[in-house]
């Protein structure tokens, strides 16, 4: 996949195959602690592996009858057996493939490397070589060496094999590219199950400002045209409004926004006449290559150009088609490099940089992620009569997505893989998803076969302390129309290495999005439209990668799905709001009702001091907040927050509510169920309607105090205001404040259960409900 300007600053190195591989030596010394080696051991467990590199063979013997040879190499260690790809009609094949065997699974003392000839019925034995595992541990063969082939009895035969064998760990540079013995039973699907790094395509916003047209030539010369402009870019198509006046020089003054991807395509513009019927007629077209479009980095205006629209016409009596001009349209077309192309909501985004690399700021640190293992995964399928799972992980941060190797037939897979990203904003989110691979029967993705979701973990970088290693297990859960199901646990290690604490803290004062989002903000409808098409472009590009990433995987990582009505989500948001209000109201209620007499008494003393010395109000307020924050430091979280089932109301949601939440649009349920849900929605809407009406009623009562709608009430309010004004002139303000505070904080002995006189008076005021039907 093309880099397209992104990923050049990734901490890693590009191998000969084009993959970006993590290399600790490339991380700047200023970013890492001096005791990096000790930290690395604590961060990622070192596991021993046997590496077998099959390079090539020479002078292999051919068949006596056919004179041809289709060789491949089989590497066998106990019950673990792998093989290389085969070559046809050659005696000097070159495989250059790597195999890895976990030291914990080595059950045999001999390693068998065999060259075979592929045949339709039974593969023929060509030759082989035996290696003793204890000698490999004692003496490593890092440099490839030639080994003479032997027959089954140990005699030398024609042909030699170039091999390298050694014991190492997952820190080896070649480890991500190697074929693992616990990944699959054959190498046919090698490009599917090895780990892989994906770089997202570079996306741009394309702005098309349509101003006015000049000398349009309609198809019907006796009628003034009702025209509009259509623009198409790939699968995206947008149009202006129909001009509000019939003229040969219409004016629009509208903007159309698109998502463009490198390498750029062409923009097709059309001007059409609506006509008297519903169908429109295209008057002319104009093709604009985006490679010729100006790139804008700030709010400075772009040059406006006249674009000529042409149409192919057939002249009477002639067979040839000629091109004629139908008019010119004044437009400005620009690629917006000052925006960030949103592919998901801002609060959950992992990259907020501008499209144009010239506007990027320096990184604030490095994020390190260790994907160690998973435990107690739920079986996702059956193979050979047994329930099993072929698990792999996908980690997403910024423009770099990574997939681990697939561990087959294991409910407790161990990956032990390590990845790094550069961090440009600490208020971003790292996402790790776990999936079951359903495409292990062949090297290519099978159409219609989707990888199953196992679970997902989100970690916000701002919740991580600098240079601290967080090692813990995270619960994996699936939420669907039958409720919440726990699918296992994944063990991760995460560390955020900050290069400059001052720069990281400074980022908190900067806007979350690039400044162009605020100087020339997009409408909510445009943001939703552009986000949808950006997601579709990412899906298509990753689907065309090698190996391809399934659409269902990208949708799950980007949380793509219809935003439908959900009673559960409405209940969650209501409880969240009530929790905030209750936290304040509950504390105030405890003080007013003397639940803790000592605290209430201290509040009285503090209140008197502040009333007598008003200049201490603000210092006391901020000092109190600082003291509360210091007191809460002892309760600070030791790990990033986990997914909360109770907060999500997932454990209390009814089955019908969940089926409604996961229902598509339009609905697929029967009319009876839809009618029942509609009635339930009417009841909820009636409650909301009542609450809104109550708030409107209170506001109308306030306005009625001075409207003389109730003469007696307005007269009482007038006398009260006159008396209050005289009292406030005579009485010092501090005395009034003290009396008001003492009355509010009075002891329960002096409180009455009946409403106060003021509240009784307010509730008797008239409202507009008397005039409503």
XYZ file of C-alpha atoms in Angstrom:
773
model
C 0.000 0.000 0.000
C 1.296 3.444 -0.854
C 2.518 5.598 1.981
C 1.034 8.782 0.519
C 2.878 11.077 2.892
C 1.798 9.366 6.079
C 3.781 7.003 8.224
C 7.201 8.376 7.322
C 7.832 9.265 10.942
C 6.846 5.890 12.337
C 9.277 4.325 14.750
C 10.459 1.376 12.745
C 12.217 0.321 9.634
C 11.122 -0.872 6.204
C 12.200 -4.372 5.259
C 12.813 -5.655 1.761
C 9.190 -6.753 1.538
C 7.929 -3.259 2.256
C 6.689 -3.981 5.783
C 7.397 -1.558 8.602
C 8.999 -3.560 11.431
C 9.626 -2.261 14.914
C 13.269 -1.702 15.725
C 14.168 -0.555 19.256
C 17.430 0.881 17.968
C 15.540 3.498 15.955
C 13.773 4.991 18.955
C 15.549 8.155 20.073
C 17.612 7.854 23.194
C 16.023 11.011 24.561
C 12.618 9.341 24.544
C 13.576 6.240 26.491
C 14.794 5.778 29.987
C 18.434 4.760 30.493
C 17.390 1.380 31.822
C 15.475 0.499 28.687
C 16.636 -3.092 28.672
C 15.252 -3.738 32.130
C 12.009 -1.998 31.280
C 11.640 -3.982 28.069
C 11.949 -7.272 29.947
C 9.290 -6.178 32.357
C 7.107 -4.890 29.548
C 7.257 -7.830 27.174
C 7.987 -11.375 28.234
C 10.872 -12.899 26.288
C 9.916 -16.259 24.753
C 12.332 -18.701 23.133
C 11.759 -19.851 19.559
C 13.550 -22.130 17.116
C 14.095 -20.308 13.806
C 14.528 -22.306 10.602
C 15.295 -20.360 7.448
C 15.001 -22.324 4.216
C 16.931 -20.332 1.606
C 17.341 -22.418 -1.551
C 18.529 -25.707 -3.068
C 20.785 -26.644 -5.967
C 21.462 -29.617 -8.230
C 18.363 -31.507 -7.161
C 17.770 -34.812 -8.977
C 14.881 -35.056 -11.433
C 12.506 -37.917 -12.081
C 13.852 -40.621 -14.345
C 10.679 -40.931 -16.421
C 9.429 -37.343 -16.850
C 12.671 -35.485 -16.285
C 10.914 -32.742 -14.297
C 10.862 -31.752 -10.625
C 8.343 -29.663 -8.628
C 10.259 -29.257 -5.337
C 9.203 -27.968 -1.946
C 10.669 -28.347 1.554
C 8.901 -29.900 4.526
C 10.086 -28.943 8.027
C 8.950 -31.349 10.741
C 9.526 -31.157 14.493
C 7.575 -33.793 16.387
C 3.892 -33.317 15.600
C 4.487 -29.853 14.119
C 4.929 -29.889 10.359
C 5.178 -27.001 7.895
C 6.159 -26.691 4.277
C 7.276 -24.081 1.798
C 5.574 -23.188 -1.433
C 6.473 -25.382 -4.410
C 8.142 -24.476 -7.706
C 7.451 -26.156 -10.997
C 10.079 -27.625 -13.342
C 13.243 -26.497 -11.584
C 16.201 -28.153 -9.896
C 17.499 -24.937 -8.322
C 14.554 -23.491 -6.428
C 14.835 -20.464 -4.118
C 12.255 -20.249 -1.334
C 13.741 -17.882 1.278
C 11.042 -18.696 3.828
C 11.271 -18.582 7.612
C 9.678 -21.013 10.083
C 9.376 -20.548 13.834
C 8.740 -23.218 16.477
C 7.906 -22.252 20.032
C 10.420 -23.678 22.510
C 7.580 -24.591 24.878
C 6.066 -26.868 22.223
C 9.241 -28.686 21.211
C 8.515 -32.315 22.088
C 11.059 -34.059 19.832
C 14.861 -34.111 19.827
C 15.243 -34.217 16.033
C 14.392 -31.644 13.397
C 13.642 -33.185 9.997
C 14.131 -31.048 6.865
C 12.942 -32.912 3.769
C 12.871 -31.972 0.077
C 9.905 -33.479 -1.754
C 8.578 -33.524 -5.288
C 4.952 -32.509 -5.550
C 2.765 -35.024 -7.376
C -0.926 -35.543 -8.047
C -1.221 -38.671 -5.887
C 1.707 -38.999 -3.473
C 4.593 -36.564 -3.148
C 7.928 -38.255 -3.818
C 10.855 -38.141 -1.415
C 13.938 -36.406 -2.882
C 16.257 -36.084 0.109
C 16.600 -34.623 3.552
C 18.710 -33.800 6.556
C 18.369 -34.393 10.308
C 19.350 -31.909 13.055
C 19.629 -32.566 16.774
C 17.810 -29.949 18.866
C 20.304 -29.946 21.817
C 23.147 -29.090 19.433
C 21.086 -26.258 17.950
C 20.618 -24.780 21.412
C 24.338 -25.031 22.172
C 25.582 -23.866 18.766
C 23.573 -21.519 16.547
C 23.879 -21.545 12.757
C 23.010 -17.911 12.025
C 24.785 -17.842 8.679
C 23.087 -20.070 6.060
C 25.123 -23.187 5.277
C 24.934 -25.814 2.536
C 23.867 -29.285 3.665
C 24.153 -32.381 1.474
C 20.902 -34.260 1.098
C 20.597 -37.802 2.442
C 18.238 -40.646 1.672
C 16.105 -42.431 4.256
C 19.018 -44.721 5.224
C 21.438 -41.812 5.769
C 23.465 -42.131 2.562
C 24.464 -39.009 0.617
C 22.435 -38.305 -2.517
C 22.556 -35.657 -5.204
C 21.501 -32.154 -4.242
C 22.255 -29.588 -1.538
C 20.060 -27.397 0.682
C 20.968 -23.946 2.050
C 19.653 -23.510 5.621
C 20.086 -21.320 8.708
C 18.982 -22.437 12.180
C 19.139 -20.670 15.538
C 17.362 -20.147 18.851
C 15.991 -16.638 19.415
C 13.110 -14.573 20.830
C 10.238 -12.514 19.434
C 12.582 -9.503 19.423
C 14.155 -10.885 16.245
C 13.673 -8.598 13.266
C 12.355 -11.423 11.115
C 9.853 -12.639 13.735
C 6.732 -10.868 12.345
C 7.395 -12.259 8.848
C 8.069 -15.813 9.940
C 5.676 -18.750 9.590
C 4.747 -19.984 13.078
C 4.109 -23.613 13.773
C 1.119 -22.804 15.997
C -0.498 -20.594 13.344
C -1.807 -23.119 10.848
C -1.199 -26.567 9.481
C 0.164 -25.500 6.098
C 1.797 -22.548 4.429
C -0.865 -22.072 1.776
C -2.414 -19.206 3.706
C 0.827 -17.537 4.711
C -0.178 -14.108 3.474
C -3.317 -14.224 5.611
C -2.078 -15.223 9.036
C 1.286 -13.481 9.480
C 1.393 -10.108 11.209
C 1.035 -7.082 8.989
C 1.286 -3.289 9.141
C -1.252 -1.229 7.179
C -0.923 2.466 6.404
C -4.177 4.286 5.739
C -4.554 6.226 2.487
C -4.061 9.968 2.567
C -7.446 11.691 2.453
C -8.225 15.289 1.493
C -11.318 17.454 1.641
C -12.199 18.826 -1.789
C -14.126 22.110 -1.830
C -16.037 23.198 -4.925
C -17.451 26.738 -4.651
C -19.995 27.399 -7.412
C -20.729 31.093 -7.901
C -22.452 31.963 -11.179
C -22.825 31.044 -14.845
C -22.485 33.128 -17.953
C -24.175 32.795 -21.342
C -25.718 29.377 -20.820
C -27.208 27.859 -23.943
C -30.312 25.779 -23.104
C -31.655 23.058 -25.362
C -34.926 24.974 -25.662
C -34.085 28.473 -26.842
C -37.642 29.726 -26.192
C -37.599 29.013 -22.425
C -35.409 30.386 -19.656
C -33.557 27.491 -17.983
C -33.910 26.365 -14.364
C -30.408 25.029 -13.880
C -28.275 23.459 -11.199
C -24.719 22.104 -11.061
C -23.860 18.472 -10.287
C -20.395 17.304 -9.214
C -19.184 13.686 -9.074
C -16.004 12.276 -7.584
C -15.787 8.498 -7.583
C -18.880 7.214 -5.751
C -19.680 10.663 -4.358
C -22.205 12.885 -6.061
C -23.564 16.240 -4.893
C -25.549 19.053 -6.468
C -26.445 22.655 -5.896
C -29.954 23.977 -5.481
C -31.925 24.973 -8.539
C -31.396 28.650 -9.195
C -34.272 30.701 -7.808
C -34.591 32.901 -10.862
C -34.904 31.924 -14.493
C -31.972 33.456 -16.327
C -29.220 32.716 -18.807
C -26.776 33.962 -16.127
C -27.892 32.130 -12.955
C -26.242 32.688 -9.554
C -25.767 29.945 -6.923
C -23.000 30.951 -4.471
C -22.888 27.465 -2.871
C -20.141 25.127 -1.658
C -19.904 21.383 -2.273
C -17.551 19.216 -0.196
C -16.045 15.840 -1.142
C -13.445 13.396 0.171
C -10.544 12.839 -2.223
C -7.893 10.143 -1.874
C -4.394 9.890 -3.275
C -3.655 9.055 -6.053
C -6.190 11.611 -7.217
C -9.073 10.939 -9.569
C -10.910 13.398 -11.809
C -13.832 15.632 -10.833
C -16.760 15.534 -13.266
C -18.953 18.643 -13.289
C -22.307 18.844 -15.067
C -24.784 21.654 -15.546
C -28.376 20.488 -15.939
C -31.734 22.042 -16.719
C -34.595 20.939 -14.498
C -37.231 21.674 -17.127
C -40.972 21.403 -16.743
C -40.963 17.702 -15.807
C -39.251 15.922 -12.930
C -36.490 14.690 -15.238
C -33.534 16.940 -15.869
C -31.472 17.419 -19.013
C -27.686 17.703 -18.926
C -26.639 20.793 -20.851
C -22.861 20.275 -20.658
C -19.979 18.731 -18.774
C -16.526 19.686 -17.571
C -13.756 17.319 -16.414
C -11.207 18.675 -13.906
C -8.142 16.548 -12.963
C -7.512 16.928 -9.248
C -3.765 16.828 -9.836
C -4.138 20.312 -11.351
C -6.223 21.690 -8.466
C -4.730 24.211 -6.049
C -3.959 23.010 -2.504
C -5.005 25.405 0.256
C -3.432 25.325 3.734
C -5.218 28.252 5.427
C -8.298 30.456 5.146
C -6.928 32.570 2.301
C -9.331 32.607 -0.679
C -8.601 30.495 -3.729
C -8.467 31.891 -7.242
C -11.802 31.854 -9.043
C -11.686 30.540 -12.594
C -14.168 30.336 -15.440
C -14.693 26.700 -16.415
C -16.047 25.980 -19.863
C -18.829 23.397 -20.125
C -19.142 21.548 -23.410
C -21.531 19.110 -25.015
C -21.187 16.625 -27.838
C -23.764 17.275 -30.541
C -24.552 15.639 -33.882
C -24.891 18.037 -36.794
C -27.780 17.294 -39.158
C -26.679 15.523 -42.264
C -23.336 14.563 -40.736
C -22.403 11.376 -38.908
C -19.601 12.903 -36.852
C -20.185 14.357 -33.396
C -18.787 17.768 -32.650
C -18.117 19.468 -29.329
C -19.676 22.833 -28.686
C -19.562 25.170 -25.715
C -22.765 25.643 -23.704
C -21.484 28.347 -21.348
C -19.005 29.148 -18.586
C -19.348 28.822 -14.816
C -17.279 30.750 -12.273
C -15.952 28.357 -9.609
C -13.095 27.931 -7.176
C -11.876 24.355 -6.620
C -9.329 23.571 -3.906
C -7.902 20.656 -1.947
C -8.198 21.600 1.705
C -4.973 20.655 3.499
C -5.794 22.573 6.682
C -8.583 20.192 7.728
C -8.433 16.781 9.341
C -10.551 14.264 7.464
C -12.735 12.736 10.157
C -13.379 8.989 9.940
C -15.118 8.723 13.330
C -16.300 10.962 16.162
C -13.771 13.484 17.464
C -13.837 12.256 21.068
C -12.851 8.708 20.002
C -10.376 9.640 17.266
C -6.765 8.468 17.288
C -5.371 11.099 14.923
C -6.312 14.783 14.723
C -3.551 16.106 12.480
C -4.122 18.120 9.333
C -3.961 16.482 5.930
C -1.061 18.688 4.825
C 2.172 17.513 6.384
C 3.572 21.065 6.294
C 1.226 21.968 9.170
C 2.159 19.065 11.420
C 3.674 19.832 14.776
C 6.409 17.791 16.397
C 5.446 14.622 18.234
C 4.979 14.683 21.997
C 6.033 11.094 22.632
C 5.884 7.443 21.688
C 3.174 4.893 22.445
C 4.275 1.309 23.040
C 1.833 -1.595 22.985
C 2.548 -5.194 23.853
C -0.113 -7.732 22.839
C 0.817 -10.685 25.021
C -1.915 -13.313 25.181
C -5.586 -14.052 25.672
C -7.298 -16.373 28.102
C -10.585 -18.282 28.150
C -11.737 -17.223 24.682
C -15.174 -18.436 23.687
C -15.231 -20.950 20.816
C -16.376 -19.181 17.668
C -16.693 -22.211 15.323
C -16.346 -25.977 15.028
C -13.588 -27.833 13.199
C -13.372 -31.602 12.988
C -16.185 -31.863 15.519
C -14.427 -29.683 18.116
C -15.181 -26.097 19.149
C -12.199 -23.855 18.479
C -11.031 -20.319 17.718
C -8.388 -18.931 15.335
C -7.686 -15.635 17.060
C -5.801 -12.570 15.892
C -5.693 -8.943 17.044
C -5.970 -5.618 15.237
C -4.538 -2.474 16.841
C -5.466 0.946 15.473
C -3.829 4.261 16.236
C -3.426 7.134 13.800
C -2.747 6.129 10.213
C -0.972 2.923 11.248
C -3.018 -0.224 11.755
C -1.382 -3.519 12.703
C -2.592 -7.116 12.767
C -0.940 -9.848 14.770
C -0.384 -13.349 13.471
C -3.285 -15.763 13.727
C -3.017 -18.498 16.372
C -5.066 -21.492 15.297
C -6.988 -24.003 17.360
C -6.348 -22.271 20.672
C -8.639 -20.721 23.259
C -5.590 -19.275 25.058
C -3.418 -17.879 22.256
C -0.046 -16.245 22.916
C 1.134 -13.545 20.509
C 3.812 -11.667 22.448
C 4.129 -8.971 19.797
C 5.266 -5.408 20.291
C 4.308 -2.264 18.341
C 5.046 1.455 18.586
C 3.432 4.648 17.335
C 4.408 8.281 17.428
C 1.974 10.406 19.435
C 1.063 13.922 18.322
C -1.844 14.508 20.715
C -2.235 12.891 24.153
C -6.046 13.213 24.062
C -6.462 10.375 21.573
C -7.627 6.768 21.798
C -5.872 3.469 21.086
C -8.206 0.672 19.933
C -7.437 -3.060 20.051
C -9.872 -5.563 18.575
C -9.806 -9.374 18.738
C -11.252 -11.434 15.886
C -11.665 -15.037 14.819
C -10.151 -15.727 11.392
C -12.603 -17.519 9.111
C -10.319 -17.601 6.040
C -7.636 -20.136 6.886
C -8.543 -22.629 4.183
C -6.752 -20.646 1.530
C -4.547 -17.679 0.970
C -7.275 -15.368 -0.264
C -10.297 -13.919 1.434
C -13.410 -15.876 0.600
C -16.292 -13.743 -0.564
C -19.162 -13.816 1.914
C -17.113 -15.352 4.746
C -16.667 -12.831 7.542
C -14.307 -12.845 10.472
C -16.167 -13.069 13.773
C -15.833 -10.414 16.443
C -14.562 -11.475 19.850
C -14.186 -8.153 21.639
C -12.605 -4.721 21.716
C -10.591 -2.579 24.127
C -10.246 1.221 24.045
C -7.481 3.007 25.949
C -7.361 6.806 26.156
C -3.769 8.021 26.236
C -4.554 10.951 28.530
C -5.372 8.453 31.305
C -1.827 7.020 31.173
C 0.988 8.309 33.334
C 4.222 9.131 31.562
C 6.828 6.344 31.299
C 4.774 3.936 33.373
C 4.150 0.398 32.129
C 0.516 -0.667 32.489
C 0.263 -4.441 32.410
C -3.139 -5.968 33.026
C -5.900 -8.056 31.508
C -8.927 -6.509 29.846
C -12.328 -8.126 29.670
C -13.564 -8.902 26.155
C -17.298 -8.598 25.613
C -19.753 -8.743 22.742
C -22.980 -6.764 22.787
C -25.737 -7.900 20.430
C -29.477 -8.317 20.310
C -29.449 -11.101 22.918
C -27.490 -9.094 25.484
C -23.921 -8.972 26.733
C -21.692 -12.014 26.411
C -18.231 -12.245 27.936
C -15.891 -13.778 25.384
C -12.589 -13.910 27.270
C -9.709 -11.736 28.448
C -6.721 -10.201 26.686
C -3.486 -9.312 28.437
C -1.860 -6.081 27.242
C 1.038 -3.880 28.240
C 0.880 -0.184 27.392
C 3.362 2.621 27.937
C 3.282 6.275 26.906
C 6.806 7.694 26.679
C 6.665 11.481 26.813
C 9.477 13.354 25.068
C 8.599 16.686 26.700
C 6.161 17.155 29.573
C 5.926 20.854 28.757
C 4.853 20.209 25.151
C 2.365 17.571 26.257
C 0.797 19.931 28.788
C 0.757 22.720 26.206
C -1.368 20.533 23.908
C -4.236 20.793 26.419
C -4.532 24.512 25.621
C -4.783 23.949 21.866
C -7.969 23.344 19.868
C -8.874 19.695 19.496
C -9.193 19.990 15.706
C -7.094 22.015 13.259
C -7.973 25.716 13.104
C -9.692 25.444 9.709
C -12.511 23.504 11.398
C -13.263 26.658 13.391
C -12.446 29.378 10.844
C -14.570 27.756 8.129
C -16.571 25.171 10.001
C -18.519 22.438 8.266
C -22.207 21.896 8.855
C -23.395 18.845 10.778
C -24.886 17.393 7.582
C -21.611 17.880 5.684
C -19.581 16.294 8.502
C -21.840 13.241 8.554
C -21.726 12.903 4.755
C -17.934 13.302 4.560
C -17.314 10.944 7.497
C -19.388 8.229 5.830
C -17.482 8.470 2.547
C -14.110 8.638 4.310
C -14.987 5.404 6.085
C -16.012 3.765 2.817
C -12.725 4.775 1.171
C -10.737 3.293 4.075
C -12.758 0.078 3.850
C -12.111 -0.261 0.118
C -8.383 0.495 0.386
C -7.798 -1.963 3.237
C -9.891 -4.538 1.415
C -7.581 -4.209 -1.597
C -4.415 -4.503 0.506
C -2.255 -7.627 0.591
C -3.375 -9.440 2.633
C -6.820 -7.828 2.593
C -8.524 -6.657 5.773
C -12.185 -7.607 5.873
C -14.909 -4.995 5.716
C -16.421 -6.298 8.946
C -13.102 -5.786 10.739
C -12.756 -2.165 9.626
C -16.387 -1.417 10.465
C -15.934 -2.820 13.967
C -12.719 -0.868 14.568
C -14.216 2.382 13.276
C -17.548 1.683 15.003
C -19.470 2.085 11.775
C -23.152 1.425 12.152
C -26.553 3.075 11.897
C -27.288 5.615 14.608
C -30.773 4.461 15.544
C -33.109 5.184 18.421
C -32.290 3.159 21.522
C -34.157 3.118 24.805
C -31.047 1.771 26.502
C -28.828 4.630 25.287
C -31.491 7.173 26.238
C -31.645 5.679 29.704
C -27.842 5.745 29.970
C -27.647 9.423 28.994
C -30.434 10.288 31.430
C -28.650 8.496 34.279
C -25.374 10.236 33.375
C -27.038 13.638 33.586
C -28.830 12.782 36.807
C -25.595 11.514 38.360
C -23.968 14.910 37.767
C -26.934 16.834 39.200
C -27.297 14.417 42.085
C -23.632 14.764 43.047
C -24.145 18.512 43.601
C -27.667 18.371 45.026
C -26.861 15.547 47.433
C -23.905 17.389 48.922
C -25.960 20.581 49.328
C -28.844 18.639 50.875
C -26.495 17.036 53.435
C -25.247 20.480 54.452
C -28.692 22.054 54.701
C -30.177 19.145 56.673
C -27.239 18.924 59.120
C -26.412 15.324 58.236
C -22.891 16.033 59.514
C -23.218 18.818 62.136
C -19.475 19.509 62.243
C -19.233 20.155 58.493
C -22.400 22.274 58.514
C -21.072 24.338 61.429
C -17.775 24.901 59.589
C -19.748 25.964 56.511
C -21.542 28.571 58.676
C -18.212 29.959 59.908
C -16.800 30.037 56.373
C -19.961 31.713 55.096
C -19.698 34.497 57.708
C -16.029 35.091 56.858
C -16.748 35.327 53.138
C -19.675 37.709 53.610
C -17.602 40.009 55.811
C -14.624 39.796 53.416
C -16.003 39.421 49.860
C -12.543 39.670 48.333
C -11.803 36.203 49.736
C -14.615 34.520 47.793
C -12.671 33.658 44.627
C -9.418 32.701 46.408
C -11.387 30.468 48.767
C -13.273 28.869 45.864
C -10.135 27.925 43.955
C -8.291 26.889 47.101
C -11.166 24.575 47.985
C -11.057 22.977 44.544
C -7.300 22.438 44.842
C -7.651 20.885 48.299
C -10.405 18.571 47.074
C -8.228 17.497 44.130
C -5.310 16.803 46.473
C -7.602 14.798 48.762
C -8.883 12.734 45.807
C -5.315 11.938 44.714
C -5.319 8.976 47.055
C -8.232 7.526 45.091
C -6.751 8.031 41.664
C -7.138 5.073 39.273
C -4.144 2.765 39.000
C -5.137 1.508 35.527
C -7.077 2.860 32.533
C -10.833 2.490 33.003
C -12.521 -0.695 31.814
C -15.814 -1.150 30.010
C -18.622 -0.717 32.548
C -21.626 -2.958 31.930
C -23.688 -1.270 34.644
C -22.983 2.215 33.287
C -24.072 1.018 29.837
C -27.297 -0.501 31.270
C -26.464 -3.574 29.210
C -27.320 -5.967 32.026
C -30.780 -4.488 32.643
C -31.930 -3.962 29.049
C -34.952 -6.025 28.051
C -34.765 -8.368 25.024
C -37.303 -6.335 23.073
C -35.317 -3.138 23.697
C -32.156 -4.792 22.396
C -33.865 -6.188 19.313
C -35.163 -2.689 18.569
C -31.699 -1.186 19.046
C -30.082 -3.617 16.601
C -32.910 -3.448 14.088
C -32.026 -1.952 10.725
C -33.691 0.823 8.785
C -36.326 0.287 7.576
C -37.444 -2.187 10.187
C -37.608 -5.914 9.477
C -40.177 -6.768 12.164
C -43.872 -7.464 11.754
C -46.454 -4.647 11.909
C -47.704 -5.831 15.320
C -44.257 -5.463 16.914
C -43.713 -2.115 15.190
C -47.098 -0.934 16.485
C -46.203 -1.995 20.020
C -42.871 -0.164 19.810
C -44.554 2.895 18.407
C -46.977 2.965 21.331
C -44.076 2.641 23.744
C -42.283 5.489 22.011
C -45.447 7.581 22.292
C -45.468 7.011 26.042
C -41.832 8.123 26.331
C -42.498 11.130 24.129
C -45.512 11.998 26.292
C -43.284 12.079 29.377
C -40.785 14.343 27.616
C -43.679 16.482 26.416
C -44.918 16.851 29.993
C -41.487 17.873 31.269
C -41.085 20.483 28.528
C -44.576 21.762 29.278
C -43.744 22.082 32.997
C -40.658 24.163 32.205
C -42.730 26.394 29.897
C -45.315 26.750 32.662
C -42.738 27.980 35.164
C -41.445 30.535 32.669
C -44.949 31.832 31.942
C -45.611 32.236 35.668
C -42.538 34.411 35.971
C -43.703 36.602 33.080
C -47.243 36.826 34.490
C -45.956 38.584 37.642
C -45.762 41.885 35.728
C -48.434 41.322 33.080
C -51.522 42.127 35.271
C -53.197 39.019 33.966
C -53.977 38.234 37.602
C -54.509 41.740 39.037
C -54.335 40.683 42.672
C -51.128 38.683 42.194
C -49.459 41.500 40.234
C -50.549 44.047 42.893
C -49.037 41.894 45.661
C -45.840 41.511 43.624
C -45.730 45.305 43.063
C -46.064 46.047 46.785
C -43.446 43.397 47.588
C -40.973 44.924 45.133
C -41.494 48.443 46.535
C -41.043 47.285 50.144
C -38.010 45.172 49.206
C -36.347 48.093 47.451
C -36.735 50.273 50.564
C -35.436 47.499 52.846
C -32.394 46.843 50.639
C -31.597 50.562 50.644
C -31.739 50.769 54.425
C -30.245 47.351 55.251
C -26.573 46.666 54.447
C -26.051 44.046 51.773
C -23.876 41.905 54.057
C -26.704 41.658 56.585
C -29.152 40.580 53.896
C -26.711 37.969 52.619
C -26.084 36.617 56.121
C -29.805 36.368 56.882
C -30.474 34.631 53.562
C -27.659 32.143 54.138
C -28.731 31.401 57.736
C -32.316 30.870 56.582
C -31.189 28.455 53.861
C -28.901 26.524 56.235
C -31.335 26.525 59.184
C -31.607 23.408 61.315
C -34.319 20.818 60.495
C -36.041 21.783 63.763
C -36.972 25.097 62.127
C -38.140 23.579 58.849
C -41.755 22.828 57.950
C -43.068 20.102 55.712
C -45.600 22.420 54.100
C -44.498 24.527 51.111
C -43.325 28.046 51.814
C -45.472 31.149 51.238
C -43.346 32.183 48.256
C -43.753 28.804 46.567
C -47.498 28.784 47.255
C -47.843 32.250 45.715
C -45.788 31.248 42.646
C -47.818 28.105 41.995
C -51.079 30.096 41.946
C -49.978 32.362 39.097
C -51.797 31.951 35.746
C -50.241 30.358 32.647
C -51.094 29.947 28.964
C -52.470 26.442 29.502
C -55.898 28.060 30.016
C -55.857 29.158 26.386
C -54.668 25.872 24.910
C -56.901 23.272 23.290
